[in-house]
PDB file of C-alpha atoms in Angstrom:
ATOM      1  CA  MET N 683     210.747 104.089 108.078  1.00 42.00           C
ATOM      2  CA  GLU N 684     210.973 104.256 112.211  1.00 46.00           C
ATOM      3  CA  ALA N 685     212.400 108.063 111.534  1.00 47.00           C
ATOM      4  CA  LEU N 686     209.469 108.905 109.566  1.00 45.00           C
ATOM      5  CA  THR N 687     206.450 107.788 111.856  1.00 53.00           C
ATOM      6  CA  ASP N 688     207.990 109.304 115.135  1.00 54.00           C
ATOM      7  CA  ARG N 689     207.294 112.580 113.285  1.00 53.00           C
ATOM      8  CA  GLN N 690     204.064 111.350 111.996  1.00 52.00           C
ATOM      9  CA  ALA N 691     202.374 110.795 116.115  1.00 53.00           C
ATOM     10  CA  PRO N 692     202.364 114.017 116.721  1.00 57.00           C
ATOM     11  CA  LEU N 693     200.212 115.009 113.589  1.00 50.00           C
ATOM     12  CA  ALA N 694     198.088 111.966 113.587  1.00 51.00           C
ATOM     13  CA  LYS N 695     197.577 112.836 117.515  1.00 57.00           C
ATOM     14  CA  GLU N 696     196.905 116.516 116.246  1.00 57.00           C
ATOM     15  CA  THR N 697     194.569 114.774 114.476  1.00 57.00           C
ATOM     16  CA  GLY N 698     192.927 112.823 116.369  1.00 52.00           C
ATOM     17  CA  LYS N 699     191.893 115.501 118.930  1.00 56.00           C
ATOM     18  CA  ARG N 700     190.935 118.329 116.448  1.00 58.00           C
ATOM     19  CA  ALA N 701     188.877 115.706 114.684  1.00 54.00           C
ATOM     20  CA  ALA N 702     187.162 114.950 118.488  1.00 54.00           C
ATOM     21  CA  ARG N 703     186.557 118.605 118.815  1.00 59.00           C
ATOM     22  CA  GLY N 704     184.535 118.751 115.884  1.00 57.00           C
ATOM     23  CA  GLY N 705     182.600 116.023 117.115  1.00 59.00           C
ATOM     24  CA  PHE N 706     182.548 117.545 119.896  1.00 67.00           C
ATOM     25  CA  SER N 707     181.246 120.929 118.641  1.00 75.00           C
ATOM     26  CA  ARG N 708     178.904 118.998 115.693  1.00 80.00           C
ATOM     27  CA  PHE N 709     176.565 117.760 118.896  1.00 75.00           C
ATOM     28  CA  TRP N 710     176.529 120.390 120.300  1.00 80.00           C
ATOM     29  CA  LYS N 711     175.357 122.433 117.315  1.00 82.00           C
ATOM     30  CA  VAL N 712     173.062 119.660 116.713  1.00 80.00           C
ATOM     31  CA  MET N 713     171.845 119.968 120.751  1.00 80.00           C
ATOM     32  CA  ARG N 714     170.851 123.384 120.167  1.00 82.00           C
ATOM     33  CA  SER N 715     169.255 123.262 117.425  1.00 83.00           C
ATOM     34  CA  GLN N 716     166.440 120.383 118.231  1.00 84.00           C
ATOM     35  CA  LYS N 717     166.121 121.579 122.068  1.00 82.00           C
ATOM     36  CA  TYR N 718     163.030 121.756 121.806  1.00 85.00           C
ATOM     37  CA  LEU N 719     162.734 118.204 121.253  1.00 85.00           C
ATOM     38  CA  TYR N 720     165.763 117.039 123.750  1.00 84.00           C
ATOM     39  CA  PHE N 721     163.341 118.942 126.370  1.00 87.00           C
ATOM     40  CA  MET N 722     160.513 117.306 125.261  1.00 89.00           C
ATOM     41  CA  SER N 723     162.358 113.350 125.709  1.00 88.00           C
ATOM     42  CA  ILE N 724     162.803 115.449 129.142  1.00 90.00           C
ATOM     43  CA  PRO N 725     159.604 114.144 130.753  1.00 91.00           C
ATOM     44  CA  PHE N 726     159.494 109.977 129.423  1.00 92.00           C
ATOM     45  CA  VAL N 727     163.511 109.940 130.774  1.00 91.00           C
ATOM     46  CA  ILE N 728     162.523 110.644 133.993  1.00 94.00           C
ATOM     47  CA  TRP N 729     159.928 108.957 133.734  1.00 93.00           C
ATOM     48  CA  VAL N 730     162.620 105.545 132.523  1.00 91.00           C
ATOM     49  CA  PHE N 731     164.682 106.437 134.651  1.00 91.00           C
ATOM     50  CA  VAL N 732     162.077 106.383 137.845  1.00 91.00           C
ATOM     51  CA  PHE N 733     159.737 103.309 137.249  1.00 89.00           C
ATOM     52  CA  SER N 734     162.444 100.889 135.141  1.00 84.00           C
ATOM     53  CA  TYR N 735     165.791 102.005 137.414  1.00 87.00           C
ATOM     54  CA  VAL N 736     165.484 103.270 140.754  1.00 88.00           C
ATOM     55  CA  PRO N 737     163.602  99.564 141.310  1.00 85.00           C
ATOM     56  CA  LEU N 738     166.558  97.471 141.078  1.00 85.00           C
ATOM     57  CA  TRP N 739     167.487  99.188 144.554  1.00 88.00           C
ATOM     58  CA  GLY N 740     164.989  96.308 146.167  1.00 86.00           C
ATOM     59  CA  TRP N 741     166.786  93.724 144.430  1.00 89.00           C
ATOM     60  CA  THR N 742     168.853  93.449 147.513  1.00 90.00           C
ATOM     61  CA  MET N 743     166.250  92.104 148.591  1.00 90.00           C
ATOM     62  CA  ALA N 744     166.474  89.129 147.032  1.00 90.00           C
ATOM     63  CA  PHE N 745     169.632  88.765 149.468  1.00 91.00           C
ATOM     64  CA  GLN N 746     168.550  89.577 152.803  1.00 89.00           C
ATOM     65  CA  ASP N 747     166.224  88.128 155.478  1.00 89.00           C
ATOM     66  CA  PHE N 748     163.825  90.607 154.430  1.00 88.00           C
ATOM     67  CA  LYS N 749     160.853  92.118 156.997  1.00 86.00           C
ATOM     68  CA  PRO N 750     158.535  94.843 156.404  1.00 86.00           C
ATOM     69  CA  GLY N 751     158.938  98.310 158.809  1.00 82.00           C
ATOM     70  CA  LYS N 752     163.334  97.528 159.583  1.00 84.00           C
ATOM     71  CA  SER N 753     165.477  99.732 158.360  1.00 84.00           C
ATOM     72  CA  PHE N 754     167.509  99.006 155.247  1.00 81.00           C
ATOM     73  CA  GLY N 755     170.832  98.706 157.834  1.00 82.00           C
ATOM     74  CA  GLU N 756     168.821  96.048 160.015  1.00 85.00           C
ATOM     75  CA  GLN N 757     168.248  94.009 157.288  1.00 86.00           C
ATOM     76  CA  LYS N 758     169.676  90.150 157.852  1.00 89.00           C
ATOM     77  CA  TRP N 759     171.481  89.908 154.913  1.00 90.00           C
ATOM     78  CA  ALA N 760     171.302  86.285 153.426  1.00 89.00           C
ATOM     79  CA  GLY N 761     173.186  85.772 150.348  1.00 88.00           C
ATOM     80  CA  PHE N 762     172.348  83.427 147.948  1.00 91.00           C
ATOM     81  CA  LYS N 763     169.999  81.271 150.305  1.00 91.00           C
ATOM     82  CA  HIS N 764     166.508  82.040 148.839  1.00 91.00           C
ATOM     83  CA  PHE N 765     167.348  81.042 144.832  1.00 92.00           C
ATOM     84  CA  HIS N 766     169.442  77.625 146.765  1.00 93.00           C
ATOM     85  CA  GLU N 767     164.974  77.812 148.297  1.00 92.00           C
ATOM     86  CA  LEU N 768     164.261  78.461 144.486  1.00 91.00           C
ATOM     87  CA  PHE N 769     166.679  75.430 142.635  1.00 92.00           C
ATOM     88  CA  THR N 770     165.743  73.391 145.724  1.00 93.00           C
ATOM     89  CA  ASP N 771     162.186  73.367 144.962  1.00 91.00           C
ATOM     90  CA  GLU N 772     160.400  70.678 143.421  1.00 91.00           C
ATOM     91  CA  ARG N 773     157.733  72.937 142.657  1.00 92.00           C
ATOM     92  CA  PHE N 774     159.982  75.701 140.586  1.00 93.00           C
ATOM     93  CA  TYR N 775     160.191  72.987 137.675  1.00 93.00           C
ATOM     94  CA  LEU N 776     156.917  71.766 137.653  1.00 94.00           C
ATOM     95  CA  VAL N 777     156.127  75.758 137.233  1.00 93.00           C
ATOM     96  CA  MET N 778     159.289  75.835 134.536  1.00 93.00           C
ATOM     97  CA  ARG N 779     157.657  73.087 132.734  1.00 93.00           C
ATOM     98  CA  ASN N 780     153.891  74.956 132.685  1.00 93.00           C
ATOM     99  CA  THR N 781     155.596  78.361 131.514  1.00 93.00           C
ATOM    100  CA  LEU N 782     157.865  76.879 128.642  1.00 92.00           C
ATOM    101  CA  ALA N 783     155.170  74.924 127.440  1.00 93.00           C
ATOM    102  CA  MET N 784     152.886  78.210 127.380  1.00 93.00           C
ATOM    103  CA  SER N 785     155.226  80.328 126.702  1.00 92.00           C
ATOM    104  CA  ILE N 786     156.208  78.101 123.444  1.00 92.00           C
ATOM    105  CA  MET N 787     152.707  77.609 122.225  1.00 93.00           C
ATOM    106  CA  GLY N 788     151.998  81.277 122.776  1.00 91.00           C
ATOM    107  CA  LEU N 789     155.339  81.700 120.437  1.00 90.00           C
ATOM    108  CA  ILE N 790     154.329  79.737 117.587  1.00 91.00           C
ATOM    109  CA  ALA N 791     151.171  79.986 117.346  1.00 91.00           C
ATOM    110  CA  GLY N 792     150.975  84.215 118.180  1.00 88.00           C
ATOM    111  CA  PHE N 793     153.884  84.393 115.462  1.00 88.00           C
ATOM    112  CA  ILE N 794     153.006  82.576 113.043  1.00 92.00           C
ATOM    113  CA  VAL N 795     149.140  83.215 112.831  1.00 93.00           C
ATOM    114  CA  PRO N 796     149.276  86.797 112.265  1.00 93.00           C
ATOM    115  CA  ILE N 797     151.829  87.111 109.841  1.00 93.00           C
ATOM    116  CA  VAL N 798     149.828  84.561 107.354  1.00 92.00           C
ATOM    117  CA  PHE N 799     146.607  86.456 108.515  1.00 93.00           C
ATOM    118  CA  ALA N 800     148.036  89.728 107.564  1.00 92.00           C
ATOM    119  CA  VAL N 801     149.666  88.062 103.870  1.00 91.00           C
ATOM    120  CA  LEU N 802     146.210  87.003 103.191  1.00 90.00           C
ATOM    121  CA  LEU N 803     144.381  90.039 104.310  1.00 90.00           C
ATOM    122  CA  ASN N 804     146.566  92.033 102.573  1.00 88.00           C
ATOM    123  CA  GLU N 805     145.576  90.228  99.153  1.00 86.00           C
ATOM    124  CA  ILE N 806     141.855  90.360  99.845  1.00 86.00           C
ATOM    125  CA  LYS N 807     140.178  93.109  97.046  1.00 83.00           C
ATOM    126  CA  GLY N 808     137.379  94.797  98.273  1.00 83.00           C
ATOM    127  CA  LYS N 809     138.321  97.287 100.475  1.00 85.00           C
ATOM    128  CA  MET N 810     134.621  97.629 102.089  1.00 89.00           C
ATOM    129  CA  PHE N 811     135.339  93.336 103.117  1.00 89.00           C
ATOM    130  CA  LYS N 812     138.983  94.276 104.804  1.00 88.00           C
ATOM    131  CA  ARG N 813     138.951  96.906 106.255  1.00 89.00           C
ATOM    132  CA  THR N 814     135.112  95.043 108.206  1.00 91.00           C
ATOM    133  CA  VAL N 815     137.698  92.408 108.819  1.00 90.00           C
ATOM    134  CA  GLN N 816     140.233  94.318 110.650  1.00 88.00           C
ATOM    135  CA  THR N 817     138.655  95.158 112.466  1.00 89.00           C
ATOM    136  CA  VAL N 818     135.979  92.379 113.941  1.00 91.00           C
ATOM    137  CA  SER N 819     140.131  91.413 113.824  1.00 90.00           C
ATOM    138  CA  TYR N 820     141.009  93.003 116.645  1.00 89.00           C
ATOM    139  CA  LEU N 821     138.961  94.292 118.374  1.00 91.00           C
ATOM    140  CA  PRO N 822     139.182  91.436 121.460  1.00 92.00           C
ATOM    141  CA  HIS N 823     142.362  93.009 122.171  1.00 92.00           C
ATOM    142  CA  PHE N 824     141.118  95.771 124.042  1.00 92.00           C
ATOM    143  CA  VAL N 825     138.905  93.395 125.809  1.00 91.00           C
ATOM    144  CA  SER N 826     139.376  92.171 129.773  1.00 92.00           C
ATOM    145  CA  TRP N 827     140.913  89.316 129.747  1.00 93.00           C
ATOM    146  CA  VAL N 828     138.110  89.032 132.625  1.00 93.00           C
ATOM    147  CA  VAL N 829     135.412  89.354 130.451  1.00 94.00           C
ATOM    148  CA  VAL N 830     137.540  87.010 127.675  1.00 93.00           C
ATOM    149  CA  ALA N 831     138.010  83.852 131.037  1.00 93.00           C
ATOM    150  CA  GLY N 832     134.492  84.147 130.849  1.00 93.00           C
ATOM    151  CA  ILE N 833     133.544  83.952 127.408  1.00 93.00           C
ATOM    152  CA  VAL N 834     135.678  81.440 126.785  1.00 93.00           C
ATOM    153  CA  SER N 835     134.604  78.995 130.175  1.00 92.00           C
ATOM    154  CA  LYS N 836     131.115  79.946 129.335  1.00 92.00           C
ATOM    155  CA  MET N 837     132.072  78.609 125.610  1.00 92.00           C
ATOM    156  CA  LEU N 838     133.602  75.140 127.000  1.00 92.00           C
ATOM    157  CA  SER N 839     130.989  74.300 129.472  1.00 91.00           C
ATOM    158  CA  THR N 840     129.218  70.874 129.731  1.00 87.00           C
ATOM    159  CA  ASP N 841     126.189  72.739 130.619  1.00 86.00           C
ATOM    160  CA  GLY N 842     124.615  75.077 127.067  1.00 84.00           C
ATOM    161  CA  GLY N 843     128.512  75.214 126.307  1.00 87.00           C
ATOM    162  CA  ALA N 844     128.182  75.722 122.815  1.00 90.00           C
ATOM    163  CA  VAL N 845     131.487  74.145 121.650  1.00 91.00           C
ATOM    164  CA  ASN N 846     130.139  70.194 123.963  1.00 89.00           C
ATOM    165  CA  ASN N 847     126.754  71.278 121.751  1.00 90.00           C
ATOM    166  CA  LEU N 848     128.419  71.748 118.308  1.00 91.00           C
ATOM    167  CA  LEU N 849     130.122  68.232 118.708  1.00 90.00           C
ATOM    168  CA  VAL N 850     128.036  66.446 120.435  1.00 90.00           C
ATOM    169  CA  TRP N 851     125.069  67.645 117.215  1.00 90.00           C
ATOM    170  CA  LEU N 852     128.082  66.448 114.815  1.00 89.00           C
ATOM    171  CA  HIS N 853     128.354  63.127 116.347  1.00 86.00           C
ATOM    172  CA  ILE N 854     132.067  63.426 117.448  1.00 88.00           C
ATOM    173  CA  ILE N 855     131.687  63.389 120.859  1.00 85.00           C
ATOM    174  CA  HIS N 856     128.615  60.698 122.598  1.00 85.00           C
ATOM    175  CA  GLU N 857     128.683  63.335 125.979  1.00 87.00           C
ATOM    176  CA  PRO N 858     129.692  66.873 126.937  1.00 88.00           C
ATOM    177  CA  ILE N 859     133.648  67.443 128.263  1.00 89.00           C
ATOM    178  CA  GLN N 860     134.826  68.613 130.994  1.00 90.00           C
ATOM    179  CA  PHE N 861     137.844  71.299 128.955  1.00 91.00           C
ATOM    180  CA  MET N 862     138.016  73.365 132.355  1.00 90.00           C
ATOM    181  CA  ALA N 863     138.945  70.231 134.335  1.00 90.00           C
ATOM    182  CA  LYS N 864     141.264  68.047 131.838  1.00 89.00           C
ATOM    183  CA  GLY N 865     145.255  69.340 132.695  1.00 88.00           C
ATOM    184  CA  ASN N 866     145.941  67.960 129.126  1.00 89.00           C
ATOM    185  CA  LEU N 867     143.888  70.171 127.627  1.00 92.00           C
ATOM    186  CA  PHE N 868     144.502  73.505 129.983  1.00 93.00           C
ATOM    187  CA  TRP N 869     147.654  74.401 127.543  1.00 94.00           C
ATOM    188  CA  GLY N 870     145.665  74.548 123.959  1.00 93.00           C
ATOM    189  CA  ILE N 871     142.698  76.287 125.675  1.00 94.00           C
ATOM    190  CA  VAL N 872     145.017  78.730 126.542  1.00 94.00           C
ATOM    191  CA  THR N 873     147.038  79.597 123.169  1.00 93.00           C
ATOM    192  CA  GLY N 874     143.704  80.027 122.084  1.00 93.00           C
ATOM    193  CA  SER N 875     142.460  81.926 123.624  1.00 93.00           C
ATOM    194  CA  ASP N 876     144.997  84.204 123.592  1.00 93.00           C
ATOM    195  CA  LEU N 877     145.417  83.704 120.024  1.00 93.00           C
ATOM    196  CA  TRP N 878     141.975  85.064 119.671  1.00 93.00           C
ATOM    197  CA  LYS N 879     142.024  88.148 121.248  1.00 93.00           C
ATOM    198  CA  GLU N 880     145.782  89.301 120.033  1.00 92.00           C
ATOM    199  CA  MET N 881     146.042  88.113 116.496  1.00 92.00           C
ATOM    200  CA  GLY N 882     144.497  90.995 114.855  1.00 90.00           C
ATOM    201  CA  TRP N 883     146.412  93.219 117.315  1.00 91.00           C
ATOM    202  CA  ASN N 884     149.564  91.513 116.074  1.00 91.00           C
ATOM    203  CA  ALA N 885     148.354  91.844 112.259  1.00 92.00           C
ATOM    204  CA  ILE N 886     148.308  96.132 112.381  1.00 91.00           C
ATOM    205  CA  ILE N 887     152.020  96.272 112.834  1.00 91.00           C
ATOM    206  CA  TYR N 888     153.015  93.633 109.722  1.00 92.00           C
ATOM    207  CA  LEU N 889     150.209  95.300 107.279  1.00 91.00           C
ATOM    208  CA  ALA N 890     151.950  98.810 108.643  1.00 89.00           C
ATOM    209  CA  ALA N 891     155.352  97.113 106.771  1.00 90.00           C
ATOM    210  CA  ILE N 892     153.829  95.218 103.686  1.00 90.00           C
ATOM    211  CA  THR N 893     152.369  99.355 103.158  1.00 88.00           C
ATOM    212  CA  GLY N 894     155.469  99.735 102.212  1.00 88.00           C
ATOM    213  CA  ILE N 895     156.453  97.056 100.143  1.00 88.00           C
ATOM    214  CA  ASP N 896     157.226  99.270  96.190  1.00 87.00           C
ATOM    215  CA  PRO N 897     153.957  98.575  94.088  1.00 86.00           C
ATOM    216  CA  GLU N 898     155.933  98.339  91.611  1.00 88.00           C
ATOM    217  CA  LEU N 899     157.677  95.457  92.120  1.00 88.00           C
ATOM    218  CA  TYR N 900     153.911  93.107  91.832  1.00 87.00           C
ATOM    219  CA  GLU N 901     153.490  95.031  88.794  1.00 87.00           C
ATOM    220  CA  ALA N 902     156.785  93.596  87.904  1.00 88.00           C
ATOM    221  CA  SER N 903     156.637  89.711  89.150  1.00 87.00           C
ATOM    222  CA  ARG N 904     152.966  89.904  86.638  1.00 87.00           C
ATOM    223  CA  VAL N 905     154.386  90.890  83.909  1.00 86.00           C
ATOM    224  CA  ASP N 906     157.146  87.946  84.616  1.00 84.00           C
ATOM    225  CA  GLY N 907     154.077  85.786  85.255  1.00 84.00           C
ATOM    226  CA  ALA N 908     153.854  85.109  89.100  1.00 84.00           C
ATOM    227  CA  ASN N 909     150.481  84.107  90.702  1.00 86.00           C
ATOM    228  CA  ARG N 910     149.444  86.130  93.510  1.00 84.00           C
ATOM    229  CA  PHE N 911     150.995  83.328  95.062  1.00 87.00           C
ATOM    230  CA  LYS N 912     154.755  83.306  93.557  1.00 88.00           C
ATOM    231  CA  GLN N 913     154.224  87.508  95.246  1.00 88.00           C
ATOM    232  CA  MET N 914     153.555  86.603  98.714  1.00 88.00           C
ATOM    233  CA  TRP N 915     156.539  84.145  98.370  1.00 88.00           C
ATOM    234  CA  HIS N 916     158.733  85.904  97.042  1.00 87.00           C
ATOM    235  CA  ILE N 917     157.790  89.799  97.378  1.00 89.00           C
ATOM    236  CA  THR N 918     155.964  90.104 100.191  1.00 90.00           C
ATOM    237  CA  LEU N 919     157.074  88.292 102.815  1.00 89.00           C
ATOM    238  CA  PRO N 920     161.558  89.668 102.949  1.00 88.00           C
ATOM    239  CA  GLY N 921     159.540  92.567 102.496  1.00 89.00           C
ATOM    240  CA  ILE N 922     158.679  92.485 106.019  1.00 90.00           C
ATOM    241  CA  ARG N 923     161.728  89.976 106.633  1.00 88.00           C
ATOM    242  CA  THR N 924     162.963  92.826 109.208  1.00 87.00           C
ATOM    243  CA  THR N 925     159.640  93.194 110.403  1.00 88.00           C
ATOM    244  CA  ILE N 926     159.671  90.014 111.530  1.00 89.00           C
ATOM    245  CA  SER N 927     163.081  89.479 112.990  1.00 87.00           C
ATOM    246  CA  VAL N 928     162.876  92.358 115.364  1.00 86.00           C
ATOM    247  CA  LEU N 929     159.521  90.914 116.717  1.00 88.00           C
ATOM    248  CA  LEU N 930     160.472  87.534 116.755  1.00 88.00           C
ATOM    249  CA  ILE N 931     163.836  88.846 118.755  1.00 86.00           C
ATOM    250  CA  MET N 932     161.526  90.401 122.072  1.00 85.00           C
ATOM    251  CA  SER N 933     158.956  87.602 121.515  1.00 87.00           C
ATOM    252  CA  ILE N 934     162.186  84.955 122.751  1.00 87.00           C
ATOM    253  CA  GLY N 935     163.257  88.005 125.110  1.00 84.00           C
ATOM    254  CA  HIS N 936     159.768  87.625 126.534  1.00 84.00           C
ATOM    255  CA  LEU N 937     159.705  84.036 126.868  1.00 85.00           C
ATOM    256  CA  ILE N 938     159.536  83.121 130.858  1.00 85.00           C
ATOM    257  CA  GLY N 939     157.596  86.611 131.225  1.00 81.00           C
ATOM    258  CA  ILE N 940     154.399  85.353 129.745  1.00 84.00           C
ATOM    259  CA  GLY N 941     151.969  87.701 132.950  1.00 83.00           C
ATOM    260  CA  PHE N 942     149.873  85.262 134.772  1.00 86.00           C
ATOM    261  CA  GLU N 943     146.546  86.864 134.454  1.00 89.00           C
ATOM    262  CA  LYS N 944     145.435  83.793 131.434  1.00 91.00           C
ATOM    263  CA  GLN N 945     146.943  81.227 133.368  1.00 92.00           C
ATOM    264  CA  PHE N 946     145.075  82.863 137.126  1.00 91.00           C
ATOM    265  CA  LEU N 947     141.535  83.148 134.798  1.00 92.00           C
ATOM    266  CA  LEU N 948     141.082  79.952 133.293  1.00 92.00           C
ATOM    267  CA  GLY N 949     142.915  77.963 136.122  1.00 89.00           C
ATOM    268  CA  ASN N 950     141.455  76.146 139.052  1.00 89.00           C
ATOM    269  CA  ASN N 951     142.034  73.862 141.325  1.00 89.00           C
ATOM    270  CA  LEU N 952     141.337  70.482 139.366  1.00 90.00           C
ATOM    271  CA  VAL N 953     144.448  71.870 136.921  1.00 91.00           C
ATOM    272  CA  LYS N 954     146.608  73.364 139.305  1.00 90.00           C
ATOM    273  CA  ASP N 955     149.807  71.062 138.860  1.00 91.00           C
ATOM    274  CA  TYR N 956     149.798  72.419 134.298  1.00 93.00           C
ATOM    275  CA  SER N 957     148.437  76.541 135.086  1.00 91.00           C
ATOM    276  CA  GLU N 958     150.821  77.565 137.813  1.00 92.00           C
ATOM    277  CA  VAL N 959     153.418  79.732 135.734  1.00 92.00           C
ATOM    278  CA  LEU N 960     156.690  81.612 137.423  1.00 91.00           C
ATOM    279  CA  ASP N 961     154.627  85.068 137.731  1.00 90.00           C
ATOM    280  CA  LEU N 962     151.503  83.174 139.657  1.00 91.00           C
ATOM    281  CA  TYR N 963     154.599  81.395 141.960  1.00 92.00           C
ATOM    282  CA  ALA N 964     156.251  84.018 142.852  1.00 90.00           C
ATOM    283  CA  LEU N 965     152.726  85.973 144.077  1.00 89.00           C
ATOM    284  CA  ASN N 966     151.495  82.512 145.792  1.00 88.00           C
ATOM    285  CA  TYR N 967     155.137  81.328 147.283  1.00 88.00           C
ATOM    286  CA  GLY N 968     156.508  85.822 147.939  1.00 87.00           C
ATOM    287  CA  LEU N 969     153.722  87.836 147.782  1.00 83.00           C
ATOM    288  CA  GLY N 970     150.616  85.911 149.266  1.00 84.00           C
ATOM    289  CA  MET N 971     152.826  84.225 151.843  1.00 86.00           C
ATOM    290  CA  ALA N 972     154.569  87.374 152.888  1.00 85.00           C
ATOM    291  CA  ARG N 973     157.962  85.551 151.431  1.00 88.00           C
ATOM    292  CA  PHE N 974     158.988  89.143 149.066  1.00 89.00           C
ATOM    293  CA  SER N 975     162.916  88.457 149.331  1.00 91.00           C
ATOM    294  CA  PHE N 976     161.806  84.908 147.965  1.00 92.00           C
ATOM    295  CA  GLY N 977     159.399  86.408 145.354  1.00 90.00           C
ATOM    296  CA  THR N 978     162.251  88.892 144.831  1.00 91.00           C
ATOM    297  CA  ALA N 979     164.822  86.123 144.179  1.00 92.00           C
ATOM    298  CA  ILE N 980     161.991  84.424 141.758  1.00 92.00           C
ATOM    299  CA  GLY N 981     161.777  87.894 139.946  1.00 90.00           C
ATOM    300  CA  ILE N 982     165.208  88.759 139.256  1.00 91.00           C
ATOM    301  CA  PHE N 983     165.890  84.645 137.730  1.00 92.00           C
ATOM    302  CA  ASN N 984     163.256  85.742 135.643  1.00 90.00           C
ATOM    303  CA  SER N 985     164.525  89.109 133.937  1.00 88.00           C
ATOM    304  CA  VAL N 986     168.169  87.416 134.098  1.00 90.00           C
ATOM    305  CA  VAL N 987     166.470  84.563 131.776  1.00 90.00           C
ATOM    306  CA  SER N 988     164.676  86.798 129.872  1.00 88.00           C
ATOM    307  CA  ILE N 989     168.209  89.063 129.150  1.00 88.00           C
ATOM    308  CA  LEU N 990     170.009  86.509 128.120  1.00 90.00           C
ATOM    309  CA  LEU N 991     166.788  83.914 125.786  1.00 89.00           C
ATOM    310  CA  LEU N 992     166.933  88.325 124.447  1.00 87.00           C
ATOM    311  CA  PHE N 993     171.045  88.117 123.813  1.00 88.00           C
ATOM    312  CA  ILE N 994     171.431  84.651 122.389  1.00 89.00           C
ATOM    313  CA  ALA N 995     168.458  84.885 120.259  1.00 86.00           C
ATOM    314  CA  ASN N 996     169.799  88.387 119.323  1.00 85.00           C
ATOM    315  CA  GLY N 997     172.843  87.308 117.936  1.00 86.00           C
ATOM    316  CA  THR N 998     171.482  84.176 116.205  1.00 85.00           C
ATOM    317  CA  LEU N 999     169.511  85.737 114.662  1.00 82.00           C
ATOM    318  CA  LYS N1000     172.529  88.712 113.455  1.00 83.00           C
ATOM    319  CA  ARG N1001     174.582  85.544 112.269  1.00 84.00           C
ATOM    320  CA  VAL N1002     171.771  84.248 109.937  1.00 80.00           C
ATOM    321  CA  THR N1003     169.395  87.071 108.658  1.00 76.00           C
ATOM    322  CA  LYS N1004     171.680  90.066 108.938  1.00 73.00           C
ATOM    323  CA  GLU N1005     169.348  91.358 111.376  1.00 69.00           C
ATOM    324  CA  SER N1006     169.291  93.282 114.814  1.00 70.00           C
ATOM    325  CA  ILE N1007     168.160  95.235 117.355  1.00 70.00           C
ATOM    326  CA  MET N1008     171.066  95.879 120.032  1.00 65.00           C
TER     327      MET N1008
END
């Protein structure tokens, strides 16, 4: 048996080399046949490299006492000094609380509601009414957050605000509430504003996925006596499960990278302890105070945590639903 194995070893090695050469030749054959597609992709590859990978060199600032105007060799190295300052700053943990709270609230509302909206919208039979509702729902996506913040502030104002006027008229409250001055209401205001702005736009991808479901499945279910609710539960939702899983993984990956526009425009000094998030913290205590190294350390923490969340979410859903993006 050992002698036979020894005779087979060179043959197996030669077979492996032939397979490698064959795979290489097939690659070049495909590349030659699709050379124009490769040429078209080159500008986008360069764009990603220049704007996504080259800036990573700036991460070195987090390990230096960076001083503008000095060359890279003249900068003083500080090790993990700025990370130590970050993790010992009490303000950082307050900011993380706000970031996680608004992120989780936004993830739950901004993920579930568009799915429900898309499924219900798909059940509307009137095409004209369906298109009108869809158009009206996604138009706020194109409105600037500056405008949205102005609308929300006016709606919640104590001076003629529609919400306060309605609550007083319904005798739910006796005098107007200062919504924008109450920190315990700020998270809900941000979540509701973001939901109104992005719900219709986020539902588009689910509606597109629903159109890919075989209509014969619905016909067969109707023959079996399934009502429309059962069709939604047993056909529509399983049919878009892959899309739901992929978007959920990506949403979890951006859990702490929620930006700062909403909080910056809707917040004020009265609710600062509830409105300040990680990106706004980096802006105020990093760039705003010319602490560029400290701001870079915050950015690195944000990126590393986002990557870890992405891998954890992908691995968990891969084991549970067999769906993965990697």
